[in-house]
């Protein structure tokens, strides 16, 4: 018996939190065995990447000090 559920949306992980893609677009991931929709992952845009890089640059110094 299976339960119909909405597919999980997996967003971008930026600055310690999950973020929806700026475009609102998602890429669907299907089960190759039976074709059912498993999940949707963020279709990252240039804005998403720029936000991730900016967040990484802001935290680099504190992360670099960790052993």
PDB file of C-alpha atoms in Angstrom:
ATOM      1  CA  UNK A   1       0.000   0.000   0.000  1.00  0.00           C
ATOM      2  CA  UNK A   2       1.386   3.411  -0.886  1.00  0.00           C
ATOM      3  CA  UNK A   3       0.411   6.840   0.309  1.00  0.00           C
ATOM      4  CA  UNK A   4       0.240   9.670  -2.202  1.00  0.00           C
ATOM      5  CA  UNK A   5       2.337  12.556  -0.950  1.00  0.00           C
ATOM      6  CA  UNK A   6       3.521  15.784  -2.443  1.00  0.00           C
ATOM      7  CA  UNK A   7       7.120  15.424  -3.614  1.00  0.00           C
ATOM      8  CA  UNK A   8       9.685  16.914  -1.280  1.00  0.00           C
ATOM      9  CA  UNK A   9      11.186  20.166  -2.522  1.00  0.00           C
ATOM     10  CA  UNK A  10      14.913  20.437  -1.851  1.00  0.00           C
ATOM     11  CA  UNK A  11      16.065  24.017  -1.945  1.00  0.00           C
ATOM     12  CA  UNK A  12      19.494  25.606  -1.999  1.00  0.00           C
ATOM     13  CA  UNK A  13      21.463  25.572   1.262  1.00  0.00           C
ATOM     14  CA  UNK A  14      22.761  29.123   1.684  1.00  0.00           C
ATOM     15  CA  UNK A  15      24.091  30.759   4.835  1.00  0.00           C
ATOM     16  CA  UNK A  16      22.953  27.902   7.063  1.00  0.00           C
ATOM     17  CA  UNK A  17      19.381  27.679   5.835  1.00  0.00           C
ATOM     18  CA  UNK A  18      17.366  26.149   3.044  1.00  0.00           C
ATOM     19  CA  UNK A  19      16.291  28.713   0.442  1.00  0.00           C
ATOM     20  CA  UNK A  20      13.788  28.466  -2.371  1.00  0.00           C
ATOM     21  CA  UNK A  21      15.227  29.243  -5.812  1.00  0.00           C
ATOM     22  CA  UNK A  22      14.899  32.910  -6.806  1.00  0.00           C
ATOM     23  CA  UNK A  23      13.237  31.902 -10.068  1.00  0.00           C
ATOM     24  CA  UNK A  24      10.728  29.637  -8.348  1.00  0.00           C
ATOM     25  CA  UNK A  25      11.735  26.902 -10.804  1.00  0.00           C
ATOM     26  CA  UNK A  26      12.306  23.285  -9.764  1.00  0.00           C
ATOM     27  CA  UNK A  27      13.859  20.242 -11.441  1.00  0.00           C
ATOM     28  CA  UNK A  28      11.840  17.052 -11.059  1.00  0.00           C
ATOM     29  CA  UNK A  29      13.605  13.839  -9.965  1.00  0.00           C
ATOM     30  CA  UNK A  30      11.866  10.613 -11.022  1.00  0.00           C
ATOM     31  CA  UNK A  31      12.235   7.022  -9.889  1.00  0.00           C
ATOM     32  CA  UNK A  32      13.784   5.244 -12.897  1.00  0.00           C
ATOM     33  CA  UNK A  33      12.062   1.986 -11.955  1.00  0.00           C
ATOM     34  CA  UNK A  34       8.438   3.106 -12.047  1.00  0.00           C
ATOM     35  CA  UNK A  35       8.498   6.743 -13.168  1.00  0.00           C
ATOM     36  CA  UNK A  36       7.012   8.163  -9.977  1.00  0.00           C
ATOM     37  CA  UNK A  37       8.038  11.659  -8.960  1.00  0.00           C
ATOM     38  CA  UNK A  38      10.425  11.418  -6.000  1.00  0.00           C
ATOM     39  CA  UNK A  39      11.386  15.019  -5.329  1.00  0.00           C
ATOM     40  CA  UNK A  40      12.004  18.432  -6.817  1.00  0.00           C
ATOM     41  CA  UNK A  41      15.352  20.193  -6.487  1.00  0.00           C
ATOM     42  CA  UNK A  42      16.015  23.893  -6.850  1.00  0.00           C
ATOM     43  CA  UNK A  43      16.816  25.030 -10.370  1.00  0.00           C
ATOM     44  CA  UNK A  44      19.471  27.496  -9.261  1.00  0.00           C
ATOM     45  CA  UNK A  45      19.894  30.735 -11.149  1.00  0.00           C
ATOM     46  CA  UNK A  46      22.802  33.160 -11.363  1.00  0.00           C
ATOM     47  CA  UNK A  47      21.202  35.099  -8.486  1.00  0.00           C
ATOM     48  CA  UNK A  48      21.131  31.948  -6.324  1.00  0.00           C
ATOM     49  CA  UNK A  49      24.792  31.231  -7.036  1.00  0.00           C
ATOM     50  CA  UNK A  50      25.807  34.840  -6.390  1.00  0.00           C
ATOM     51  CA  UNK A  51      23.951  34.758  -3.049  1.00  0.00           C
ATOM     52  CA  UNK A  52      25.714  31.536  -2.052  1.00  0.00           C
ATOM     53  CA  UNK A  53      29.132  32.896  -3.005  1.00  0.00           C
ATOM     54  CA  UNK A  54      28.508  36.153  -1.118  1.00  0.00           C
ATOM     55  CA  UNK A  55      27.453  34.217   1.998  1.00  0.00           C
ATOM     56  CA  UNK A  56      30.565  32.038   1.747  1.00  0.00           C
ATOM     57  CA  UNK A  57      32.807  35.094   1.394  1.00  0.00           C
ATOM     58  CA  UNK A  58      31.239  36.684   4.495  1.00  0.00           C
ATOM     59  CA  UNK A  59      31.855  33.619   6.655  1.00  0.00           C
ATOM     60  CA  UNK A  60      35.201  32.479   5.247  1.00  0.00           C
ATOM     61  CA  UNK A  61      37.376  34.158   7.862  1.00  0.00           C
ATOM     62  CA  UNK A  62      35.541  32.612  10.829  1.00  0.00           C
ATOM     63  CA  UNK A  63      35.462  29.150   9.199  1.00  0.00           C
ATOM     64  CA  UNK A  64      39.162  29.352   8.320  1.00  0.00           C
ATOM     65  CA  UNK A  65      40.011  29.753  12.016  1.00  0.00           C
ATOM     66  CA  UNK A  66      38.374  26.406  12.929  1.00  0.00           C
ATOM     67  CA  UNK A  67      40.451  23.266  13.228  1.00  0.00           C
TER      68      UNK A  67
END
